[in-house]
Short mmCIF file of C-alpha atoms and ligand atoms in Angstrom, two decimals:
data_model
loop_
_atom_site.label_atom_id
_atom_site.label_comp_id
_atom_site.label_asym_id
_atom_site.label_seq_id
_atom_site.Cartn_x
_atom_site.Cartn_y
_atom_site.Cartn_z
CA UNK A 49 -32.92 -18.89 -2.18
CA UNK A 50 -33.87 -22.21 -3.90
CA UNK A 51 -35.18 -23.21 -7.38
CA UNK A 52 -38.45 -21.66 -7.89
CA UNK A 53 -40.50 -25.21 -8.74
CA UNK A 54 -42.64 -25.53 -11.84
CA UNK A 55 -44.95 -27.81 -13.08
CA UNK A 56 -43.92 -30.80 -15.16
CA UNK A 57 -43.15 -30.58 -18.63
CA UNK A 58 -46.50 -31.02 -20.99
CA UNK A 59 -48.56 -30.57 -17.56
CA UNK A 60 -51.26 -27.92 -17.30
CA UNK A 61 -52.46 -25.40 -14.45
CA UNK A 62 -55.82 -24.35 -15.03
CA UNK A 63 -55.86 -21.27 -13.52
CA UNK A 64 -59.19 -19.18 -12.32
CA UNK A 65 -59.16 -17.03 -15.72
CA UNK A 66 -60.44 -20.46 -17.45
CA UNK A 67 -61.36 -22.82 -14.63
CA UNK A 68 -65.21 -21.15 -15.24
CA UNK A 69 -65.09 -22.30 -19.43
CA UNK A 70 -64.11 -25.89 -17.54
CA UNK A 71 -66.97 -25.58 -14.82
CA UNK A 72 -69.47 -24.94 -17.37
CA UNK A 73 -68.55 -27.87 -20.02
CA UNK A 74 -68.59 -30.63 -16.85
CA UNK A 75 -72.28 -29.00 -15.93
CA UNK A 76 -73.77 -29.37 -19.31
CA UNK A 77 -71.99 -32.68 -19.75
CA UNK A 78 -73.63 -33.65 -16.45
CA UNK A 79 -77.08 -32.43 -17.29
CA UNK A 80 -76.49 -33.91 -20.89
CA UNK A 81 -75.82 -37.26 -19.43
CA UNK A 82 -78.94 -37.70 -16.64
CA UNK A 83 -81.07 -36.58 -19.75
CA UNK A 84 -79.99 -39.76 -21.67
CA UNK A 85 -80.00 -41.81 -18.38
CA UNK A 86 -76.14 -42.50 -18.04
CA UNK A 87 -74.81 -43.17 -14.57
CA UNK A 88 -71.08 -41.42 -13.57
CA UNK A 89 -68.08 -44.02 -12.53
CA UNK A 90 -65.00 -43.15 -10.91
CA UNK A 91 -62.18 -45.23 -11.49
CA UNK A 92 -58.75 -44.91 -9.90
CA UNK A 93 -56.26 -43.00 -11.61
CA UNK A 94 -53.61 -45.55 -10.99
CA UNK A 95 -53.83 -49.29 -12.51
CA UNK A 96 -51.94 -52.67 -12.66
CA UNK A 97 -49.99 -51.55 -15.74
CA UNK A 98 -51.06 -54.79 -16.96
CA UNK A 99 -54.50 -54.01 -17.57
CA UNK A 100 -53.64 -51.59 -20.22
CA UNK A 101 -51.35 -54.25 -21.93
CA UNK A 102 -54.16 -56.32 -21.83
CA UNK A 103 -56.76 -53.82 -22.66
CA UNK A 104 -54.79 -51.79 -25.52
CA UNK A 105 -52.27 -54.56 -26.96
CA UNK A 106 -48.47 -54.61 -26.91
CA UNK A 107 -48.58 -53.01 -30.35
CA UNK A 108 -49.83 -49.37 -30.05
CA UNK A 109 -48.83 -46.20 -29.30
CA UNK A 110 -49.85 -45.89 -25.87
CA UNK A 111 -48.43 -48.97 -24.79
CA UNK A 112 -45.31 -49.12 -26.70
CA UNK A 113 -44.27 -45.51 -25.91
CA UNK A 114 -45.95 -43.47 -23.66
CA UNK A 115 -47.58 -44.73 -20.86
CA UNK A 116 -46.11 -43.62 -17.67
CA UNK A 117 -45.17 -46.64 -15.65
CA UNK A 118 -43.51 -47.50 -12.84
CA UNK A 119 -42.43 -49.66 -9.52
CA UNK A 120 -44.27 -49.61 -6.19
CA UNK A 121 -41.47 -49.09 -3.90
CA UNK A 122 -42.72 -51.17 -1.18
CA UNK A 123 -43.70 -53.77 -2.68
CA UNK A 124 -43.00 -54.09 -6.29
CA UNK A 125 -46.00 -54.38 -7.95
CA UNK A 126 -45.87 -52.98 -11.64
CA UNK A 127 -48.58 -49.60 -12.10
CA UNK A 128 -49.38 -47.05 -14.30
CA UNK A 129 -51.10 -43.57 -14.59
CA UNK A 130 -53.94 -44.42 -16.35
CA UNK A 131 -54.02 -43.17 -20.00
CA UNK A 132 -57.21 -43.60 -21.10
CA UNK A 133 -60.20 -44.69 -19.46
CA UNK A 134 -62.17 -47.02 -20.81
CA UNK A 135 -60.06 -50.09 -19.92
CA UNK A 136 -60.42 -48.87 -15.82
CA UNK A 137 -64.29 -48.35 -16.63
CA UNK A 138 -64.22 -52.13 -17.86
CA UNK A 139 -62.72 -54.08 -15.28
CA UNK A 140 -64.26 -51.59 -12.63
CA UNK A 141 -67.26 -53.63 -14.02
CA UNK A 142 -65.82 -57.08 -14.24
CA UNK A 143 -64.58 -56.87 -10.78
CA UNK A 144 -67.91 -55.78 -9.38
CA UNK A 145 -70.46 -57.87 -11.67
CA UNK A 146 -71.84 -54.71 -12.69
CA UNK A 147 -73.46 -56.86 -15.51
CA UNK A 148 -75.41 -58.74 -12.95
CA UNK A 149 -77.48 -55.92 -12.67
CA UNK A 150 -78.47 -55.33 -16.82
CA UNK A 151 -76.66 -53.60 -19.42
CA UNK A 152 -74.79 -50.42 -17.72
CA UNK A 153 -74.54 -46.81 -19.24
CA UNK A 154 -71.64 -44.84 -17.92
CA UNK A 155 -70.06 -41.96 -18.75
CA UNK A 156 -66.69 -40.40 -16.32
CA UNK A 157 -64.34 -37.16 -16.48
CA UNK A 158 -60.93 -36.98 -15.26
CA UNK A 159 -57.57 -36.62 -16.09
CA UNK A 160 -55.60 -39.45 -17.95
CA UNK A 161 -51.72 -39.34 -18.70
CA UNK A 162 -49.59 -40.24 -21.60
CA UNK A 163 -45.47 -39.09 -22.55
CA UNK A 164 -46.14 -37.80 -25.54
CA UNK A 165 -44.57 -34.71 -27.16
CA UNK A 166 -46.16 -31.66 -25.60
CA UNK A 167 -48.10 -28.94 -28.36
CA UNK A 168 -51.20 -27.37 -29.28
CA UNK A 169 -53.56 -30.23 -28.21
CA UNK A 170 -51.81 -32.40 -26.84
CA UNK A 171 -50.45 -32.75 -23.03
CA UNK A 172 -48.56 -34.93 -21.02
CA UNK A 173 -51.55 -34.36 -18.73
CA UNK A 174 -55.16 -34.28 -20.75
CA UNK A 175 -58.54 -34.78 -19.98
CA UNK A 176 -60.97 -36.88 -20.93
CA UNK A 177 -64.82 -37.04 -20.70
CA UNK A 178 -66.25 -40.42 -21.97
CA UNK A 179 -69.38 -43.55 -22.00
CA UNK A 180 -69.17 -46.74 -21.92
CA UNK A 181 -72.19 -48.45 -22.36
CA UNK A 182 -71.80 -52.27 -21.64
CA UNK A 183 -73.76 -55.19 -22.49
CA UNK A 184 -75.79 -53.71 -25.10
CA UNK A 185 -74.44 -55.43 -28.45
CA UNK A 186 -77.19 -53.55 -31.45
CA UNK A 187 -76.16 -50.90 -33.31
CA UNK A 188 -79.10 -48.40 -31.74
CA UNK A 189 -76.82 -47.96 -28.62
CA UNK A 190 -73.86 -47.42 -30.87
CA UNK A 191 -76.26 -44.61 -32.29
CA UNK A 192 -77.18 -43.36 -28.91
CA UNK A 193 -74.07 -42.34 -27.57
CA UNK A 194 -73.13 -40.84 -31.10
CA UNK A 195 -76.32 -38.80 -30.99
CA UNK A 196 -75.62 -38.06 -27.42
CA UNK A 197 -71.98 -36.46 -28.82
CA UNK A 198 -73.48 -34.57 -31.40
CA UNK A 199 -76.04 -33.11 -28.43
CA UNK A 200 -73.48 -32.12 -26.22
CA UNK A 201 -71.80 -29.96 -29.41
CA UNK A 202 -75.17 -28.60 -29.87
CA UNK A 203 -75.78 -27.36 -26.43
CA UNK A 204 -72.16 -26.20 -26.24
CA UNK A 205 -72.66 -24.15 -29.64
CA UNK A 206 -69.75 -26.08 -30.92
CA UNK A 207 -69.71 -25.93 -34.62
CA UNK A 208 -67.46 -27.24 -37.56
CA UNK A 209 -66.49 -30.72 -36.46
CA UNK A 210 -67.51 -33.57 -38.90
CA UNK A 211 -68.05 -37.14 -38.16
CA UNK A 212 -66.50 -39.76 -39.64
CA UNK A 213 -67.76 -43.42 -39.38
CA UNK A 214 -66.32 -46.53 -40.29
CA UNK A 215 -66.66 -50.64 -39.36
CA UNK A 216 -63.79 -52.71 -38.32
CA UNK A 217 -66.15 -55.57 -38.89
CA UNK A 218 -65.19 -59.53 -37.12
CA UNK A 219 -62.03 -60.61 -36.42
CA UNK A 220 -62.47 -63.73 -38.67
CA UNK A 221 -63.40 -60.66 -40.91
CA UNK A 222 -60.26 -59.01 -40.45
CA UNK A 223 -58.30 -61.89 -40.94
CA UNK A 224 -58.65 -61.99 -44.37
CA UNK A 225 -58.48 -58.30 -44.89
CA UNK A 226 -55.47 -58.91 -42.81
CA UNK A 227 -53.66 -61.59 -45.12
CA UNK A 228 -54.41 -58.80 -48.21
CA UNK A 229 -53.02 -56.13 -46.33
CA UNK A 230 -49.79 -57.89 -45.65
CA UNK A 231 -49.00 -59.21 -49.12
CA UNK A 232 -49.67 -55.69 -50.10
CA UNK A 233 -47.60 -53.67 -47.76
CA UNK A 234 -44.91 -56.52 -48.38
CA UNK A 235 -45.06 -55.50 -52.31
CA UNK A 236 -44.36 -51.72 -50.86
CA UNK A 237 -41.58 -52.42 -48.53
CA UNK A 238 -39.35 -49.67 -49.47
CA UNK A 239 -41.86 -46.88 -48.81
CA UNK A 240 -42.65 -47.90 -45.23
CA UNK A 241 -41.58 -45.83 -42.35
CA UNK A 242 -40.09 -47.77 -39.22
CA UNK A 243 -43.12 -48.34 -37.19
CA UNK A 244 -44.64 -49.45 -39.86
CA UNK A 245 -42.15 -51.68 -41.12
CA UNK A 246 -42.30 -53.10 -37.56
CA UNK A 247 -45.77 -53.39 -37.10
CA UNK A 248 -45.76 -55.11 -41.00
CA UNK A 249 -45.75 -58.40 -39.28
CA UNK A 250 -47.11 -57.65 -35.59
CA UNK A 251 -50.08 -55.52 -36.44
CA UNK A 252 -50.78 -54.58 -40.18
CA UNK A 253 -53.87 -52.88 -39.87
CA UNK A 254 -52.35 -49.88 -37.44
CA UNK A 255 -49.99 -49.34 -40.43
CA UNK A 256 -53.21 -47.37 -41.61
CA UNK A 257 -53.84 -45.50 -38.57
CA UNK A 258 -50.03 -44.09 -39.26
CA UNK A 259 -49.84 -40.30 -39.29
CA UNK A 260 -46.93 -40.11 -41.28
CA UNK A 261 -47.55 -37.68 -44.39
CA UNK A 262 -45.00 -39.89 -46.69
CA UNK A 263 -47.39 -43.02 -46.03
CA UNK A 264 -50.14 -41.47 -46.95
CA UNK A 265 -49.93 -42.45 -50.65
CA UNK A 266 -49.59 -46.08 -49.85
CA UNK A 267 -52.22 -45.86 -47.43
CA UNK A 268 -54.53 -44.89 -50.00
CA UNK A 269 -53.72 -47.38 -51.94
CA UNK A 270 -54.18 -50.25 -49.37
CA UNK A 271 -56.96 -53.15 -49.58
CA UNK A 272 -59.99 -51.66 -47.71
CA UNK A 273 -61.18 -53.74 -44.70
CA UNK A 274 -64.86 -52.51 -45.70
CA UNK A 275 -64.60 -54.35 -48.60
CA UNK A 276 -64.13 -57.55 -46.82
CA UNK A 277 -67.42 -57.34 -44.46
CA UNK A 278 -69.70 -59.89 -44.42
CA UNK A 279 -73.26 -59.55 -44.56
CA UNK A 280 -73.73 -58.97 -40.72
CA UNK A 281 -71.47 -56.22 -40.55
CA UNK A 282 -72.89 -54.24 -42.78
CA UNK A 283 -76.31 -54.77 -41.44
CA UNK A 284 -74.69 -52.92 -38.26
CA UNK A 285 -73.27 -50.25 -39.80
CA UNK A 286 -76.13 -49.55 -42.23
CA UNK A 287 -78.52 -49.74 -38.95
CA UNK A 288 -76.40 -46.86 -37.11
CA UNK A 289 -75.95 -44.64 -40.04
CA UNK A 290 -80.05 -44.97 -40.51
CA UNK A 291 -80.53 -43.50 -36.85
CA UNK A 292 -78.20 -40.72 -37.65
CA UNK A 293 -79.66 -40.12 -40.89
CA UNK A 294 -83.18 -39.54 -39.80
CA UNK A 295 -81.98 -37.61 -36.62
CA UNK A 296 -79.96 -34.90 -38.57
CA UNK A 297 -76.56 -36.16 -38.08
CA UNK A 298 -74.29 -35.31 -40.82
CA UNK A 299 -71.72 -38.09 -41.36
CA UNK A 300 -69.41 -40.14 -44.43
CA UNK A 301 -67.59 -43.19 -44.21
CA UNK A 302 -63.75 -42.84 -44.10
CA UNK A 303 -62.59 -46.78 -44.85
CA UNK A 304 -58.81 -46.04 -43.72
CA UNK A 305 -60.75 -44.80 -40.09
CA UNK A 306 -59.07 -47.69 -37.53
CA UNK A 307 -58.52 -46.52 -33.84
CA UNK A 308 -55.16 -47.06 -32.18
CA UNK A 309 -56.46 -49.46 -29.39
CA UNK A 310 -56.81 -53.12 -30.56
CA UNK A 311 -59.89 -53.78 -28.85
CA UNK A 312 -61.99 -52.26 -31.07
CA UNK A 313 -65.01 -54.31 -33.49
CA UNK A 314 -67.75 -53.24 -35.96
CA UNK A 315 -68.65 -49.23 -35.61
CA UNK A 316 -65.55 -47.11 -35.07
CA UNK A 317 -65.58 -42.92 -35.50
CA UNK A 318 -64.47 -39.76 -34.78
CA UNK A 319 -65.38 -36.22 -34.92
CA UNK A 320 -62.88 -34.04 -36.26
CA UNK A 321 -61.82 -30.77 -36.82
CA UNK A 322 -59.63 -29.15 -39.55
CA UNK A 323 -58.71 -25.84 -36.94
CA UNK A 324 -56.89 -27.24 -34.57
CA UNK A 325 -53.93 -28.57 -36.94
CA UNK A 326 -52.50 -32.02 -36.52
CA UNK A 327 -54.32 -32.14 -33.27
CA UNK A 328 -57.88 -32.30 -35.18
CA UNK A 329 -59.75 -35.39 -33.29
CA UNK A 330 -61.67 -34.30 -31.08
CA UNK A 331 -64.04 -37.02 -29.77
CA UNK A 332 -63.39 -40.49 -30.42
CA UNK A 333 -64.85 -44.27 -29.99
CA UNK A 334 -66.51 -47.45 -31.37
CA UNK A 335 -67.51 -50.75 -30.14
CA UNK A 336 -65.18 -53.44 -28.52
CA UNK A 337 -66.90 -56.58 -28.07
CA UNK A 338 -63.99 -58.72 -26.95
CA UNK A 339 -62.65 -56.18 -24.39
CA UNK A 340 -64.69 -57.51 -21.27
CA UNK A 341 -63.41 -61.49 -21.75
CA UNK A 342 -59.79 -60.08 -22.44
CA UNK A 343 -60.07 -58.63 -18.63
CA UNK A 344 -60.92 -61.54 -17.51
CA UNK A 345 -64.75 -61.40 -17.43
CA UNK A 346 -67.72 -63.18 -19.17
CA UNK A 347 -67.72 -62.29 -22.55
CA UNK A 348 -70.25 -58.93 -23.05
CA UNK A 349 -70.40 -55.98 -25.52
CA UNK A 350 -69.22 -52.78 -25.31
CA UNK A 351 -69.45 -49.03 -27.11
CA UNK A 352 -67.98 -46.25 -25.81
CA UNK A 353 -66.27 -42.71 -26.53
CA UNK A 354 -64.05 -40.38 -25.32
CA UNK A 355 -63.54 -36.94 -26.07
CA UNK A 356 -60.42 -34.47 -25.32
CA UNK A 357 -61.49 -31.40 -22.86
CA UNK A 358 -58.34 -29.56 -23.55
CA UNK A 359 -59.34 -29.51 -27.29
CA UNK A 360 -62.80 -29.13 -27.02
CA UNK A 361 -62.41 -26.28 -24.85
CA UNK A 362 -60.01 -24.57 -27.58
CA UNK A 363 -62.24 -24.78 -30.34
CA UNK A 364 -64.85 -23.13 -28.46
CA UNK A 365 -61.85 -20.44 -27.66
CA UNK A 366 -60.92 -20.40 -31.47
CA UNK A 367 -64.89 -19.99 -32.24
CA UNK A 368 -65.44 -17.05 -29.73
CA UNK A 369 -67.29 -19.15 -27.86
CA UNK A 370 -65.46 -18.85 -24.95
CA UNK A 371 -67.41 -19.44 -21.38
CA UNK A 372 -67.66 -16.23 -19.07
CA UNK A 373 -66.70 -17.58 -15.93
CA UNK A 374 -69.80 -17.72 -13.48
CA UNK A 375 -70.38 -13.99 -11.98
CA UNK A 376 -70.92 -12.75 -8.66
CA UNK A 377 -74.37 -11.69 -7.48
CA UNK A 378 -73.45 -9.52 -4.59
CA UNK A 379 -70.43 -7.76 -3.01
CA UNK A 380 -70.53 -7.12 0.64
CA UNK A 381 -69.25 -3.57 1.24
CA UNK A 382 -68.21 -3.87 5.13
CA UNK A 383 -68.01 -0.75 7.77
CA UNK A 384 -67.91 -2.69 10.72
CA UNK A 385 -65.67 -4.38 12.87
CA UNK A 386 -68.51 -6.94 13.43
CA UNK A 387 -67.13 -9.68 11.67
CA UNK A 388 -69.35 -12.20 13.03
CA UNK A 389 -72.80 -10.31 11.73
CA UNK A 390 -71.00 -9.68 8.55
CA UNK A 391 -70.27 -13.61 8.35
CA UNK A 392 -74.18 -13.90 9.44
CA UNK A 393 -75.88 -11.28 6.62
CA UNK A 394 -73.66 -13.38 3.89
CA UNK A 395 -74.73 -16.78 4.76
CA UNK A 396 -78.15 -15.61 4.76
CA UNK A 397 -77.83 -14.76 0.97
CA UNK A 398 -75.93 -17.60 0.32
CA UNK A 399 -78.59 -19.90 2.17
CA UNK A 400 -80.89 -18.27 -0.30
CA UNK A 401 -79.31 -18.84 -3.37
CA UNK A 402 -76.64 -16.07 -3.84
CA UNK A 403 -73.29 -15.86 -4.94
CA UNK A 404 -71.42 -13.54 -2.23
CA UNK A 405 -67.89 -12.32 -2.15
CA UNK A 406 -67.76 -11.03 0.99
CA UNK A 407 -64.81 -8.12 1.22
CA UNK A 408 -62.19 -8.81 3.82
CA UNK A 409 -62.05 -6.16 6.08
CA UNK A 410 -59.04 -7.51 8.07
CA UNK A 411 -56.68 -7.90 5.11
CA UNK A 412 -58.19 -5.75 2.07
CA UNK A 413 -58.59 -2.88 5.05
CA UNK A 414 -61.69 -1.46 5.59
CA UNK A 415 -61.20 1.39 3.83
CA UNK A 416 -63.63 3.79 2.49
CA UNK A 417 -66.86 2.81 1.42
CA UNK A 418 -66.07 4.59 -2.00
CA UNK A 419 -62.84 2.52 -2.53
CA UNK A 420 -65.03 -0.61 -1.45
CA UNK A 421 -67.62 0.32 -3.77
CA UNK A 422 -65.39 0.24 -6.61
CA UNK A 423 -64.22 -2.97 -6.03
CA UNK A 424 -67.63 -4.09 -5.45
CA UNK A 425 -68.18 -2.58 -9.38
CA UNK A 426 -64.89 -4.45 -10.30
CA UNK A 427 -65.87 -7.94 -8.83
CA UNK A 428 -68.75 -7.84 -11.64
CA UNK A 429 -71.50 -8.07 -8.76
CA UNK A 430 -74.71 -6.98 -9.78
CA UNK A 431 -75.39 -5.54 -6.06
CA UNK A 432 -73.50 -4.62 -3.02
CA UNK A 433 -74.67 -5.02 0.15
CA UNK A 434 -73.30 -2.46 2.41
CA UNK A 435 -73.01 -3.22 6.24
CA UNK A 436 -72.58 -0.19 8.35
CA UNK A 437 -72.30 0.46 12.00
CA UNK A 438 -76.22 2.44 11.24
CA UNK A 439 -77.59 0.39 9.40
CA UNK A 440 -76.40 -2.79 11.60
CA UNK A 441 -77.65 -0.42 14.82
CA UNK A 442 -81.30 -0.58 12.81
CA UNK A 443 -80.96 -4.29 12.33
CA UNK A 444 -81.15 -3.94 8.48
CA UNK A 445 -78.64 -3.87 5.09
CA UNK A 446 -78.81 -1.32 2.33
CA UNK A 447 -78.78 -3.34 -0.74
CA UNK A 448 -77.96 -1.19 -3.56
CA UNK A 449 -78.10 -2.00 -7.59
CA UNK A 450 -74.67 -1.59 -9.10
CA UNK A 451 -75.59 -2.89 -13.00
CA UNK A 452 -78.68 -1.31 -15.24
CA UNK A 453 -81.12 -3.60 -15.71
CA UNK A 454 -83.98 -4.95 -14.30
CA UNK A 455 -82.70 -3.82 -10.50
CA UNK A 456 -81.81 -0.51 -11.83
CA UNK A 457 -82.46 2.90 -9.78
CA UNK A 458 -82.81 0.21 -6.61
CA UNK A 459 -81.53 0.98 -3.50
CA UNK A 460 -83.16 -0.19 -0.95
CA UNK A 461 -82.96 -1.28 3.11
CA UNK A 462 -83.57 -5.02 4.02
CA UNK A 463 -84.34 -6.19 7.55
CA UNK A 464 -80.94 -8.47 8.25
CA UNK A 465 -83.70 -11.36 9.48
CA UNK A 466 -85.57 -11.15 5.94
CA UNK A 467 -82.40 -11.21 4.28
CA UNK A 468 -83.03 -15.07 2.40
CA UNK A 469 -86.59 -14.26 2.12
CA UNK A 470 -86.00 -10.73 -0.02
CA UNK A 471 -83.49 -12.26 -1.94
CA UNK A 472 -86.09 -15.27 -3.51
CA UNK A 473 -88.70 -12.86 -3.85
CA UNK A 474 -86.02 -10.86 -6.33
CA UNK A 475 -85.34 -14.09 -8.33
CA UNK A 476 -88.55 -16.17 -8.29
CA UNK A 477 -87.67 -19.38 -9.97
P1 ATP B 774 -54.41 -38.75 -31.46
O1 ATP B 774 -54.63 -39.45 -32.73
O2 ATP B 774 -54.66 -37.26 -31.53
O3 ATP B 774 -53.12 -39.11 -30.76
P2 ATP B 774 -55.70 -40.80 -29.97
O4 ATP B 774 -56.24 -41.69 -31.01
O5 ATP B 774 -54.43 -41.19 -29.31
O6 ATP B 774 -55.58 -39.30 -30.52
P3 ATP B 774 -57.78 -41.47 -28.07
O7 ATP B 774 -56.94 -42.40 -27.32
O8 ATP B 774 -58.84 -41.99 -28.95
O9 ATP B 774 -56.83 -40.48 -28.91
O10 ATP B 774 -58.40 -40.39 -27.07
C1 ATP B 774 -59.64 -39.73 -27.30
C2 ATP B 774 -59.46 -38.24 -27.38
O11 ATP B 774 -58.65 -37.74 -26.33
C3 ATP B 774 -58.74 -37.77 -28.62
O12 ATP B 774 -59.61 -37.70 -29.71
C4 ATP B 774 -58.26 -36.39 -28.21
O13 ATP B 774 -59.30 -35.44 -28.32
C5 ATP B 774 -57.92 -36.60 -26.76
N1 ATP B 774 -56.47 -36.81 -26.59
C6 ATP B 774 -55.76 -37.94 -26.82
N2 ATP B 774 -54.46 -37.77 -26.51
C7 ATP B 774 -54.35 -36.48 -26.06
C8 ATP B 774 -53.25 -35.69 -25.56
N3 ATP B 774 -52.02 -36.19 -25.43
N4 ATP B 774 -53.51 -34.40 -25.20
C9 ATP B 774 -54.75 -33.88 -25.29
N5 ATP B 774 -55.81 -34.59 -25.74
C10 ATP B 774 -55.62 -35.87 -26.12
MG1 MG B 775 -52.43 -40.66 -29.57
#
């Protein structure tokens, strides 16, 4: 016998028991989305790995240590499992002049990958759900999609994540912050840890992003960027907190807030969590302004988030919030050998509206109608539909309530031929 196979290391199965709590986050986040007029995209999960070296800069996480990249065996050419989307999103729209057309709202789902060290929240495989909205450069879009965020917890009854806001200002603005930083850091070279100590030189300002407990003292102590805005900046950032004010969004300014990828201008935030550990960020984004020209097209704006499924979903878990997956309407008890009318009388309720698990006589046996019945009560149905050699010899089904409730005490023969028609006249609407 050979190896029983198993999925990769850090790579999830979602199996049935919580596919429905995934089903019903991607249909609000649909609906959500065509409510604020945002258009899906779907990029290809496989890139030139040089966009994201482009997109996110040599110096970060993603691209220094856990991107998974390799050869084209054919011909050579240098790819990578995308992992993170916006930077597909972007040159999806460069390539195509999306911009030709006016600004673009987007938003996309999908999986993205990254070789990180598998735990609670985070996956080798993840998810992510995101917008990009390009070619809008005013802070009342960087508002929007924040709003949009705090919607989408609303409707998913998602409660206890906070939202913290910051500006990364200009990068003439961030220059001099830069210069501070440095000297600063320099002064404290003892107490820096080894990426930091490497990215001293290369990339200062990630120092802060460093999760490192022991740096969190210096980090503290470290010339704030927010101090070194000009008067422009702070316009921006004062205009997007005013929208959230007066729309009920709850929200403080963390200065040390800086987001891993380098692309990143102005308004940056994330919504975070305190119950999922180390793995508390749970939706994350900000403007990048300079992202389109770095891909090679004409220089445009850009705000977008992204937010993790896997860890949105457990919170909802951890919150008792967890989605019931999607129930059956009706089970079709079968006492024929008619297969065909069988397939017929279920299609008719499904053409109707109806969610039908029909049982399968050939494999589950047909069995008696009693041991069918309780299955039918098992599958969660709310009514059977029983198909006998009578009532099939009468042309009709006995449809029979199996839950109390508003079809309670039913139980009742339908004409096979008014099947669709009954059921709409049950659930008007
Ligand atoms: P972290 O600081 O947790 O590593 P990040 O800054 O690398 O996050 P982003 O690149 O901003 O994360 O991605 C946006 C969101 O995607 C995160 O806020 C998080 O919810 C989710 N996410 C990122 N990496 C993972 C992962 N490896 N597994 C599961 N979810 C992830
Ligand atoms: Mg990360």
């Amino acid at each position: 016998m050979s190896d029983k196979l198993t999925a990769v290391k850090g790579m999830n199965d979602v199996l049935p028991e919580h596919a429905g709590a995934w089903e019903a986050l991607e249909a609000q986040v649909r609906d959500l989305m065509q409510r604020y007029g945002y258009a899906n995209v779907r990029t290809p999960v496989v890139e030139p790995t040089a966009l994201f070296v482009r997109g996110l800069g040599e110096v970060t996480d993603i691209v220094e240590k856990e991107m998974y990249s390799f050869e084209d065996r054919l011909n050579g050419e240098h790819l990578t499992l995308r992992p993170e989307g916006t930077a597909g999103v972007v040159r999806a729209a460069v390539q195509h002049h999306l911009l030709h057309q006016g600004g673009q709202r987007l938003y996309y789902m999908g999986p993205m990958f990254r070789h990180e060290r598998p735990q609670r929240g985070r996956y080798r495989q993840f998810h992510q759900i995101g917008v990009e909205v390009l070619g809008h450069p005013g802070p009342d879009v960087d508002a929007e999609i924040i709003l949009l965020a705090a919607d989408l917890w609303q409707a998913l009854g998602l409660q206890g994540v906070t939202l913290q806001i910051n500006s990364l200002g200009q990068p003439e603005e961030r220059r001099a912050h830069r210069q501070a930083l440095v000297t600063y850091l320099e002064q404290h070279r003892s107490a820096l840890d080894e990426d930091a100590a490497r990215r001293l030189h290369s990339n200062p300002l990630r120092v802060l992003d460093s999760k490192n407990p022991a740096m969190q003292p210096l980090i503290e102590g470290a010339p704030q960027l927010l101090d070194y805005l000009g008067e422009a900046s702070r316009q921006h950032l004062d205009a997007v907190r005013a929208v959230l004010q007066a729309n009920g969004v709850a929200h403080h300014i963390n200065p040390r807030l800086v987001r891993g990828m380098d692309y990143y201008n102005l308004t940056v935030f994330e919504f975070v969590t305190d119950a999922l550990g180390a793995q508390g960020t749970v939706c994350a984004g900000g403007r990048y302004d300079g992202l389109m020209q770095q891909l090679g097209g004409k220089p445009a704006p850009g705000v977008g988030w992204a937010l993790g499924v896997e860890r949105i979903l457990e919170l909802l878990r951890e919150q008792g919030q967890g989605v019931a997956a999607t129930a059956l309407d009706v089970y079709v008890v079968v006492g024929t050998p008619d297969a065909a009318r069988v397939a017929q009388a279920c299609r008719a309720l499904r053409g109707a509206g109806a969610r039908v698990r029909m049982h399968a006589a050939s494999t589950e046996g047909q069995g008696s109608i009693k041991s069918q019945f309780k299955r039918a009560d098992a599958s969660g149905a709310a009514w059977a539909m029983v198909l006998g050699e009578d009532e099939l010899a009468r042309g009709v089904v006995a449809m029979k309530a199996l839950r109390d409730g508003q079809h309670a005490e039913q139980q009742r023969e339908v004409p096979l031929a008014e099947l669709g028609a009954w059921w709409q006249a049950q659930h008007p609407g």
